[in-house]
Structure formats: C-alpha cells, structure tokens
PDB file of C-alpha atoms in Angstrom:
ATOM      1  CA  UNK A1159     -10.418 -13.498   7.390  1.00 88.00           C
ATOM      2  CA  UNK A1160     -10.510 -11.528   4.037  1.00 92.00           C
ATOM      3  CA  UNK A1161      -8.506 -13.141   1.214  1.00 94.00           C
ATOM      4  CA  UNK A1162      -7.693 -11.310  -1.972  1.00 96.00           C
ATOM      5  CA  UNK A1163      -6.598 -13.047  -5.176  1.00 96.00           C
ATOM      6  CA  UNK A1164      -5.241 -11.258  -8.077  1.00 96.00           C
ATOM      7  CA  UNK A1165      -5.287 -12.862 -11.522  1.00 93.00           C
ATOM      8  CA  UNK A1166      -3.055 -13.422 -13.503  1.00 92.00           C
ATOM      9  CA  UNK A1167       0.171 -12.960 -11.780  1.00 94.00           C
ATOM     10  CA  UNK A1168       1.396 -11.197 -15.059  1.00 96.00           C
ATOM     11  CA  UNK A1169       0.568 -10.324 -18.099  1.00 96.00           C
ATOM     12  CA  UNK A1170       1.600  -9.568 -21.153  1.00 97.00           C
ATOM     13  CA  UNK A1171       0.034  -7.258 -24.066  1.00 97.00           C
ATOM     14  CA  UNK A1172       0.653  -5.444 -27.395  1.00 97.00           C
ATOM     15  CA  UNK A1173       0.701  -1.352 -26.947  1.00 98.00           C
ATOM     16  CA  UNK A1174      -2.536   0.040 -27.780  1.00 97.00           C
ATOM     17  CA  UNK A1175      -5.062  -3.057 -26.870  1.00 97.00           C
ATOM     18  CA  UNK A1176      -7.488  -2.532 -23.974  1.00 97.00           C
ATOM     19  CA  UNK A1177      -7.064  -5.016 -21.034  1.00 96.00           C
ATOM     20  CA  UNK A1178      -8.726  -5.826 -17.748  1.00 97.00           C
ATOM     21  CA  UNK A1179      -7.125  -6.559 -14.647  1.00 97.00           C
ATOM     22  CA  UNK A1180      -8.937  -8.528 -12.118  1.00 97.00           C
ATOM     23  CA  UNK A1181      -9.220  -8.624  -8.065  1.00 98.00           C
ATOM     24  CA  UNK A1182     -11.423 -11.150  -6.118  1.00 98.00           C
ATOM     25  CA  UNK A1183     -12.088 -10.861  -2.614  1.00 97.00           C
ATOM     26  CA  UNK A1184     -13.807 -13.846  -0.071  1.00 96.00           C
ATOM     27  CA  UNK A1185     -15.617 -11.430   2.404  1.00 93.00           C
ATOM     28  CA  UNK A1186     -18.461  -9.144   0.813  1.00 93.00           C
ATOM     29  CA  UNK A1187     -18.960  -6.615   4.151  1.00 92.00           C
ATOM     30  CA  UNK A1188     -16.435  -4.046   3.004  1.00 92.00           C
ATOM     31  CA  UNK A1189     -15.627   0.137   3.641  1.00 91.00           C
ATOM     32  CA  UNK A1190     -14.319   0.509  -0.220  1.00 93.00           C
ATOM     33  CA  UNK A1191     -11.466  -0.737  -2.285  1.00 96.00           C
ATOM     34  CA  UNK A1192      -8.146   0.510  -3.919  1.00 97.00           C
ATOM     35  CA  UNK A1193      -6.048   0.151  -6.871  1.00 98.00           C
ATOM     36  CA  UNK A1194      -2.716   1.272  -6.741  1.00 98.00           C
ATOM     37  CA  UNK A1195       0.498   0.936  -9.279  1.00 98.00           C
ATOM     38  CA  UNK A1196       3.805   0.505  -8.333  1.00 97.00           C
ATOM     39  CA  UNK A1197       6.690   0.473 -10.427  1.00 96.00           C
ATOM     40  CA  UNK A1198       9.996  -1.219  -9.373  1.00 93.00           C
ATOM     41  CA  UNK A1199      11.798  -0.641  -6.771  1.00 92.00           C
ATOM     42  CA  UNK A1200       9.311   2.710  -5.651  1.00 95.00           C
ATOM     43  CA  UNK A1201       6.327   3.003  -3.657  1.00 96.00           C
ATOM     44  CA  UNK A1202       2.619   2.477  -4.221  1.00 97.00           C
ATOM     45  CA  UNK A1203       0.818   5.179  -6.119  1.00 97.00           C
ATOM     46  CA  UNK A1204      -3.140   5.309  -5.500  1.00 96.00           C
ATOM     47  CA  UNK A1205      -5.071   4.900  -8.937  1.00 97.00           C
ATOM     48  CA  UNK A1206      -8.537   4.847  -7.912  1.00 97.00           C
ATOM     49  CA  UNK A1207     -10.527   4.344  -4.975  1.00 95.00           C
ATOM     50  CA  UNK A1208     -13.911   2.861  -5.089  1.00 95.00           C
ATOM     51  CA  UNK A1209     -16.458   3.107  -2.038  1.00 92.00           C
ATOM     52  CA  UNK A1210     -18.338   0.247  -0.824  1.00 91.00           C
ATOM     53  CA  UNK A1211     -21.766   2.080  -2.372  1.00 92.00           C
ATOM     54  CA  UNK A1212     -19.875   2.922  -5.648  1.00 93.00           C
ATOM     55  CA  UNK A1213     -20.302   0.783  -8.394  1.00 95.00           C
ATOM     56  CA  UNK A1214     -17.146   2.685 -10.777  1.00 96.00           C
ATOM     57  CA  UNK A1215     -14.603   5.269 -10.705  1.00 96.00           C
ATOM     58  CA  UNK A1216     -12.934   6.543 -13.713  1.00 97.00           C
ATOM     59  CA  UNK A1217      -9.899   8.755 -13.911  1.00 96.00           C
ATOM     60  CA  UNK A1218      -8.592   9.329 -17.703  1.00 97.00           C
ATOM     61  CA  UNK A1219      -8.112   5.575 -19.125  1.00 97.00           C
ATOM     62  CA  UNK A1220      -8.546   3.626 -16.330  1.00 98.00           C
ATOM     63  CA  UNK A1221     -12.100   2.448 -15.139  1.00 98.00           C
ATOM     64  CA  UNK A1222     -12.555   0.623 -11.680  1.00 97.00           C
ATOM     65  CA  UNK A1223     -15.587  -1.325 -10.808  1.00 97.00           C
ATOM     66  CA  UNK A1224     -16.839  -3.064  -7.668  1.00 97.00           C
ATOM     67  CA  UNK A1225     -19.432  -6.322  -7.463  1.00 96.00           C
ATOM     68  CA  UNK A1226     -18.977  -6.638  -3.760  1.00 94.00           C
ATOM     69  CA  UNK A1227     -22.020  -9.360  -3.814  1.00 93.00           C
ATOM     70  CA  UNK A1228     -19.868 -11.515  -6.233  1.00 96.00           C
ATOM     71  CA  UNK A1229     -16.668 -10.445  -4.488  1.00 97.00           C
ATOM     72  CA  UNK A1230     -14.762  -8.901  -7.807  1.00 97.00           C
ATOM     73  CA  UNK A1231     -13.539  -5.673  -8.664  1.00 98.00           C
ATOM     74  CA  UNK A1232     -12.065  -4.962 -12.256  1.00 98.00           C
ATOM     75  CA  UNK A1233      -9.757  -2.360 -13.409  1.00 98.00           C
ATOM     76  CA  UNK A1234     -10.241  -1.231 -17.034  1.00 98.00           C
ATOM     77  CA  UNK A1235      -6.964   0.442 -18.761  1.00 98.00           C
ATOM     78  CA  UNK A1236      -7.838   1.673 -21.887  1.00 98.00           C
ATOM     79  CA  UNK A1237      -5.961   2.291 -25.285  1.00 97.00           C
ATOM     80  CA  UNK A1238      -2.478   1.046 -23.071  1.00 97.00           C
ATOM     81  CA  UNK A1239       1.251   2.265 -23.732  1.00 97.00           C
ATOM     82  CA  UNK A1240       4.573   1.106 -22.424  1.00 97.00           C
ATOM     83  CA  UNK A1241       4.233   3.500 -19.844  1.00 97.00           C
ATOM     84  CA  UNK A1242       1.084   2.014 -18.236  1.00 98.00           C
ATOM     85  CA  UNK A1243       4.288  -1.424 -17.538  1.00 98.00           C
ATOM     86  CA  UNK A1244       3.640  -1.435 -13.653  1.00 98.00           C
ATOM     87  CA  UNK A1245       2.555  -4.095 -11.019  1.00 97.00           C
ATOM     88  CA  UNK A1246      -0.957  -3.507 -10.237  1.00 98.00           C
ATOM     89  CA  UNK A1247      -2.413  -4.057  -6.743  1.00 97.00           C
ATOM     90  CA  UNK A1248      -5.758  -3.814  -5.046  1.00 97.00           C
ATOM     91  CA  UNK A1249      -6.608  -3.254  -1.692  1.00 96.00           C
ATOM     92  CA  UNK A1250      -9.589  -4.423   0.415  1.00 95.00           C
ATOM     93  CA  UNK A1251     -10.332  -2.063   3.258  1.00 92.00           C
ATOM     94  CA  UNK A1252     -13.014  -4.353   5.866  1.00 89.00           C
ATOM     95  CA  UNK A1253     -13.001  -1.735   8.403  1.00 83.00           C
ATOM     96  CA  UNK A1254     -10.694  -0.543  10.858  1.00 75.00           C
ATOM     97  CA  UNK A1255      -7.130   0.575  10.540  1.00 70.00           C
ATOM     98  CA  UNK A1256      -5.599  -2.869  10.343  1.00 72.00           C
ATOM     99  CA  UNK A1257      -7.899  -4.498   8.266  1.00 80.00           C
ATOM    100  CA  UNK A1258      -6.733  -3.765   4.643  1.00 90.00           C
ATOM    101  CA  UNK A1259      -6.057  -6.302   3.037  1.00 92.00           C
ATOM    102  CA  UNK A1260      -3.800  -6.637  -0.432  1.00 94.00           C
ATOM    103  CA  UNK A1261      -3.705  -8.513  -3.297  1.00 94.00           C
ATOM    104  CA  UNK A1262      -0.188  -9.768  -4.483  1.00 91.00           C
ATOM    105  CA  UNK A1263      -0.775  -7.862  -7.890  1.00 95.00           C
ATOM    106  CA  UNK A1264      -0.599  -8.442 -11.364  1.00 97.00           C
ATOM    107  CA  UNK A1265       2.397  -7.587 -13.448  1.00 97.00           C
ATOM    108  CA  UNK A1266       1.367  -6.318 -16.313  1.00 98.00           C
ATOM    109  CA  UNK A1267       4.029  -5.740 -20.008  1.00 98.00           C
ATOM    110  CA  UNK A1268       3.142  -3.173 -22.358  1.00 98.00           C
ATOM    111  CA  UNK A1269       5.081  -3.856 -25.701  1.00 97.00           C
ATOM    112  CA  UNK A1270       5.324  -1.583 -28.367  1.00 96.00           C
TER     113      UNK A1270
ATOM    114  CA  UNK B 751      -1.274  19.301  -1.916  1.00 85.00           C
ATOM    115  CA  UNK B 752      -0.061  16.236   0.157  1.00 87.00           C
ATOM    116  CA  UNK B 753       3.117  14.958   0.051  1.00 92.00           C
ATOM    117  CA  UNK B 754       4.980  12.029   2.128  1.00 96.00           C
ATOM    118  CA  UNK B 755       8.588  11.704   2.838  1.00 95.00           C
ATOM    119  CA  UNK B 756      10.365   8.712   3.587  1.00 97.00           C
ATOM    120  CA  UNK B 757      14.501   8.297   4.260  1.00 96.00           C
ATOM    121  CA  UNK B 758      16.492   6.578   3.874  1.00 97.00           C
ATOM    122  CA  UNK B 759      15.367   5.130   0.309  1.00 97.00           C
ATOM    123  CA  UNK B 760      18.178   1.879   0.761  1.00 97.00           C
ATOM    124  CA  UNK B 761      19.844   0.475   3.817  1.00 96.00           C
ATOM    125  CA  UNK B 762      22.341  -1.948   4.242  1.00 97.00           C
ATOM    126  CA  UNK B 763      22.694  -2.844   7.671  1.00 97.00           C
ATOM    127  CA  UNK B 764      24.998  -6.007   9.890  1.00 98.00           C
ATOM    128  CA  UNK B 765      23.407  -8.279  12.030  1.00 97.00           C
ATOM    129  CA  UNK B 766      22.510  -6.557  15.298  1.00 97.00           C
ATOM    130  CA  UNK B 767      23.144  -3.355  14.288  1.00 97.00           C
ATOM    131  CA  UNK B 768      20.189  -0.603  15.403  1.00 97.00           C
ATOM    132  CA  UNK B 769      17.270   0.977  12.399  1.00 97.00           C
ATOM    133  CA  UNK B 770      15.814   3.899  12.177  1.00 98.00           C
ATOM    134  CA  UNK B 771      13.368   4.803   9.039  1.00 98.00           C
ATOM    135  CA  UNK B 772      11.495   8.113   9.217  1.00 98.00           C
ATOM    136  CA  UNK B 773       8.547   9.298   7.707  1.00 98.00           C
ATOM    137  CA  UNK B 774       7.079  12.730   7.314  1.00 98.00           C
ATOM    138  CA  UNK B 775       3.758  13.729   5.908  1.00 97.00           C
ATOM    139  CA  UNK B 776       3.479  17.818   4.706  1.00 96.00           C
ATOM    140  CA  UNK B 777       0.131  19.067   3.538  1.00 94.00           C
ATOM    141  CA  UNK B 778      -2.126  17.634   6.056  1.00 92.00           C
ATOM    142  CA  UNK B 779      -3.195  17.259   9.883  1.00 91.00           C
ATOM    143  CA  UNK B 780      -3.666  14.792  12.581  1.00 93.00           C
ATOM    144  CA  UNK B 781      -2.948  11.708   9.629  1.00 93.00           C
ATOM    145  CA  UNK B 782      -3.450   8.505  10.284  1.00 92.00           C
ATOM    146  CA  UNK B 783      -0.062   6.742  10.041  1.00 94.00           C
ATOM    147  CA  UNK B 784       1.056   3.436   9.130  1.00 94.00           C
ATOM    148  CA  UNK B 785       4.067   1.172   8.149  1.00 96.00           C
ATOM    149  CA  UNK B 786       4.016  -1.342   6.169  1.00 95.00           C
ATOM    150  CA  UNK B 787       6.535  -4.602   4.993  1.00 95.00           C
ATOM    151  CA  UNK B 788       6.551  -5.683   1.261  1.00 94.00           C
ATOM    152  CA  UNK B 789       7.837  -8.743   0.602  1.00 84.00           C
ATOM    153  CA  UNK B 790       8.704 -10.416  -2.775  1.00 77.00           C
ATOM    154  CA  UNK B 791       5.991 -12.030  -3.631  1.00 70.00           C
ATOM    155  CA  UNK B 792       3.339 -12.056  -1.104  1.00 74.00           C
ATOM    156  CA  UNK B 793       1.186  -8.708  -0.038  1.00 79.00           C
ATOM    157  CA  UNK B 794       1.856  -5.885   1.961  1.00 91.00           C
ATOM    158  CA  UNK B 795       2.157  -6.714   5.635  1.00 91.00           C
ATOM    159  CA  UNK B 796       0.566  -3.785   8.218  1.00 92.00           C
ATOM    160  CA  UNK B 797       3.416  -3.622  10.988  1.00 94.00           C
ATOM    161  CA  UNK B 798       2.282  -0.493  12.764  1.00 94.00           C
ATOM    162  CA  UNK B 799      -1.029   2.042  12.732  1.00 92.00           C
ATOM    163  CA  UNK B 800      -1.048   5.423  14.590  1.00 93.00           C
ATOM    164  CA  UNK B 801      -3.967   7.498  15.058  1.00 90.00           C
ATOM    165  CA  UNK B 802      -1.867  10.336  16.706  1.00 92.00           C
ATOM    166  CA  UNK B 803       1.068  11.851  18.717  1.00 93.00           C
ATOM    167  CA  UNK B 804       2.095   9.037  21.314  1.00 91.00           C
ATOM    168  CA  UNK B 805      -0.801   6.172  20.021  1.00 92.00           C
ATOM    169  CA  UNK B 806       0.928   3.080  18.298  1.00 92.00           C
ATOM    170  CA  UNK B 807      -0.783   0.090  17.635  1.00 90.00           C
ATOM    171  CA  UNK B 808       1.327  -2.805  16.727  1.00 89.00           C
ATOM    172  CA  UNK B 809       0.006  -5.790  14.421  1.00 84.00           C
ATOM    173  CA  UNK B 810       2.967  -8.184  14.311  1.00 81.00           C
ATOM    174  CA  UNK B 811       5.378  -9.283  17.562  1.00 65.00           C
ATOM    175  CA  UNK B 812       8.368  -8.998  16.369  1.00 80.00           C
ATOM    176  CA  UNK B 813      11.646  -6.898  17.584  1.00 90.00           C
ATOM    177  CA  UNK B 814      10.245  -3.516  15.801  1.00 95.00           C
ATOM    178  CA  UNK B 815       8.978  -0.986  17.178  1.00 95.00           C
ATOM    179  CA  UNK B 816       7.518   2.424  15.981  1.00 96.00           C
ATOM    180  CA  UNK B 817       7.061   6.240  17.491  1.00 96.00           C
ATOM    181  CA  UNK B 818       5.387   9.368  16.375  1.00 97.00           C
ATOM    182  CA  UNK B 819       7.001  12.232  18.258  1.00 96.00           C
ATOM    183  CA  UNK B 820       5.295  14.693  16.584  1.00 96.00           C
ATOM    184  CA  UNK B 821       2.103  15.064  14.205  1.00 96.00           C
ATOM    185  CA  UNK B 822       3.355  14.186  11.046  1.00 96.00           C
ATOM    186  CA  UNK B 823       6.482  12.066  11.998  1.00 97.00           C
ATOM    187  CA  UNK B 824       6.562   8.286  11.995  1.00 98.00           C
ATOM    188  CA  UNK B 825       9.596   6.168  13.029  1.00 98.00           C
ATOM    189  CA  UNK B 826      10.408   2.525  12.327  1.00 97.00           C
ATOM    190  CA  UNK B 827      12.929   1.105  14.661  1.00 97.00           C
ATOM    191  CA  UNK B 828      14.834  -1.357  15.839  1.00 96.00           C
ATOM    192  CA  UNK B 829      17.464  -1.782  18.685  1.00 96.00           C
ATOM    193  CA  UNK B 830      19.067  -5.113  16.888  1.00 96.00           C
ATOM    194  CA  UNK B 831      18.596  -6.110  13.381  1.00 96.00           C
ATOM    195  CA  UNK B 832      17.965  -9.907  12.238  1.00 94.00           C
ATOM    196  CA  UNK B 833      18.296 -10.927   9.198  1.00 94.00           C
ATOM    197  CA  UNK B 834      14.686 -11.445   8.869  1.00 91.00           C
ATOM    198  CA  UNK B 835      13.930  -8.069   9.203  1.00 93.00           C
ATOM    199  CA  UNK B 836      15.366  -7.406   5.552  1.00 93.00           C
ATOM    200  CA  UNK B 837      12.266  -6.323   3.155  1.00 93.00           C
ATOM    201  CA  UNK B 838      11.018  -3.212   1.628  1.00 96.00           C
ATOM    202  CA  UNK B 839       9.209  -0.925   4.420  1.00 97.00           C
ATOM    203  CA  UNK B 840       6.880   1.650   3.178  1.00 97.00           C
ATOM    204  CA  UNK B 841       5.257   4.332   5.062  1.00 98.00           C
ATOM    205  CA  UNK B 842       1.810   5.391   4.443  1.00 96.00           C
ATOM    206  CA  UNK B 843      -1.021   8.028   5.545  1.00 95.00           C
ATOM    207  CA  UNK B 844      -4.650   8.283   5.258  1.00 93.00           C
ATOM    208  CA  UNK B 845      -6.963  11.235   6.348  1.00 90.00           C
ATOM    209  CA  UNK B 846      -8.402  11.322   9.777  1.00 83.00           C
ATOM    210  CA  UNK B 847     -11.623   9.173  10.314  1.00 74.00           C
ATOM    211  CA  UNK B 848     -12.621   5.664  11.941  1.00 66.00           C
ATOM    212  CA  UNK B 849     -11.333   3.629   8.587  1.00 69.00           C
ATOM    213  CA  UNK B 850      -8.457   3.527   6.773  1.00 68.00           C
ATOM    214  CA  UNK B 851      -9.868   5.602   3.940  1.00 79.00           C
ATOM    215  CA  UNK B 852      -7.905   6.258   0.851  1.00 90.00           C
ATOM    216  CA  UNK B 853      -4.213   5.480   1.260  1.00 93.00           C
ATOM    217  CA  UNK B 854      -1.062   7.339   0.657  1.00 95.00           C
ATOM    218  CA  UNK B 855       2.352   5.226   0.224  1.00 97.00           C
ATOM    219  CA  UNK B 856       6.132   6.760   0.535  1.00 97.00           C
ATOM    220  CA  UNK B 857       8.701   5.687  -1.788  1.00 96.00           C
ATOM    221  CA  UNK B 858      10.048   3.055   0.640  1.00 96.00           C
ATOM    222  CA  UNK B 859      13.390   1.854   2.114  1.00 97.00           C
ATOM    223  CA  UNK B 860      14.891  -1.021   0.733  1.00 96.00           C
ATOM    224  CA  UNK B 861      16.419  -2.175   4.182  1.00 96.00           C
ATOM    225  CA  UNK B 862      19.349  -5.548   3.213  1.00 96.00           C
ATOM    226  CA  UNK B 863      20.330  -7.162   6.731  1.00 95.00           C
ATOM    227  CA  UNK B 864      23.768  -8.874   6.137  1.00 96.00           C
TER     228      UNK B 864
END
C-alpha cells in the first residue's frame, strides 16, 4: 500500500527567502505525481504535475522534482510572498483510478 | 478552457435528512469523474470514480452513493445523513485515459451534519 509523508506539517518563513517543501512516498512503481495548493476553506488547485519519466517541471517560481528510486519529490518556491500562504499537498498516482494517494500537506506562512 | 462546478459550496444538514452535491465539468468530454472526502487532518479520501454515463465505482461502504446522469454531471448522495458523514467533499475530473492523469478539484461543499 503506498504511503505518503509530507514534512513538516507547517512551516513558517520570512517573505522573500526560497524554501523547499518535501513529499516522500514508500512504493517506487508510480504513473507521475502532483502538487497542488489549497487555500482555506476552497478546493485544490493543480501546481505541477510531474510524470513518472520526468525528472522536473517548472512553472514561474515553483520547481518540482521527482527521485522515484529514493521515493522523494521536492517542490522549489522561489523568491516567496504572502501570497504563496497555502497548504501544500502532493499526490501519488500508482495506477488506476483509485490509486492516488495524498499526502496530508504542509502548511506553509509567508510573513512580510 | 476547463472549468468545474460544484454546489452547494456549505451545507448544514439534521440527522437523517437526504444530500445531494452536484458537480458539473464545462470545457471537456467523456471526463473521468471522481469525489472525494477531506478531512481535517488526514488526506483526501477517494469515495467514488466514474469513467462514464451510468459506470460508478465505489471505494468506501458506507451509506453514499453517487450517479452521473449525463456526461459531465456527477452527484453525491445520500438518502439519510449521519453525523459521520460531515467533512468537506470535493469533486474532481481528469482527462480520459486508463490512469488518473492530471487532476482537476471543485471548490468543495463544506457539508455540517447536526
């Protein structure tokens, strides 16, 4: 059964440092992986999706990557505001419809 | 572009009372469809999967149940409410393919079972 583990559960950071959000997953054999944001109280909104043969995505400031033989994908936010203040999740798709699995997500504090 | 609707956005419901969440997708065809349970605190829980019209598959026995009438339509229901069933439902699509591919979430309904 996959298992993902996000770490820390929050976190807290002056506005303008760079930070890295991490996601570790148990089982290796996987179709791709997702970040997503989600601010209180809303929905999930896709960041970045990374296929299994990807190593990175970028979009703007945020950088994903994917070691799926050590199990660890890292998002990268770059240069971060108070606007980038969100709970983070990633996603582990093993294949089939009802195997994605999420993370519980990091909370992450943008202070300016 | 794509776009997913989901209604109500918050729900307070009695004990025993029926549910019904909808879902609607614009922008796209033949969607895979899902619904989801957030809880605080743990991860995202897959309740139901459709692949089309008519085809649910259902991950977690329980006293939901789900329906796609129509292409793009997804409905969460319920005939009597528990107050277990309270949590934060969102509905979500993905293209048309053998995985889940990329996912796209609703806003979600905050459903409150009193």
């Amino acid at each position: 059964k996959q298992e993902v583990t996000q770490i820390p559960a929050a976190l807290s950071v002056p506005e303008g440092e760079n930070l890295v959000l991490n996601c570790s997953f148990t089982d290796s054999a996987i179709y791709n992986l997702q970040w997503f944001r989600q601010d209180p109280g809303k929905g999930l909104t896709s960041l970045l999706l990374i296929q299994s043969s990807q190593r990175e995505q970028t979009s703007g400031r945020l950088n994903a990557s994917l070691d799926k033989s050590s199990g660890r994908s890292t998002l990268y936010i770059a240069a971060s505001q108070p606007g980038d203040s969100a709970t983070y999740l990633c996603a582990v798709d093993s294949g089939g419809y009802q195997k994605v699995t999420f993370g519980t997500g990091t909370k992450l504090q943008v202070i300016p | 572009s794509q776009t997913i609707h989901q209604w109500p956005a918050t729900l307070v419901q009695p004990v025993g009372s029926p549910l019904s969440l909808e879902c609607t997708v614009e922008g796209t065809s033949n969607p895979n469809l899902y619904w989801y349970r957030q809880a605080a605190g743990r991860g995202l829980q897959l309740l139901f999967y459709s692949v089309g019209i008519g085809q649910i598959s259902s991950e977690v026995p329980q006293n939901l149940s789900a329906s796609r009438p129509q292409d793009r339509q997804f409905i969460l229901s319920s005939k009597k409410l528990l107050l277990s069933d309270s949590g934060f439902y969102l509905c979500a699509w993905s293209p048309r393919g053998l995985n889940t591919g990329e996912l796209f979430f609703g806003e979600g309904s905050r459903l409150t079972v009193l």
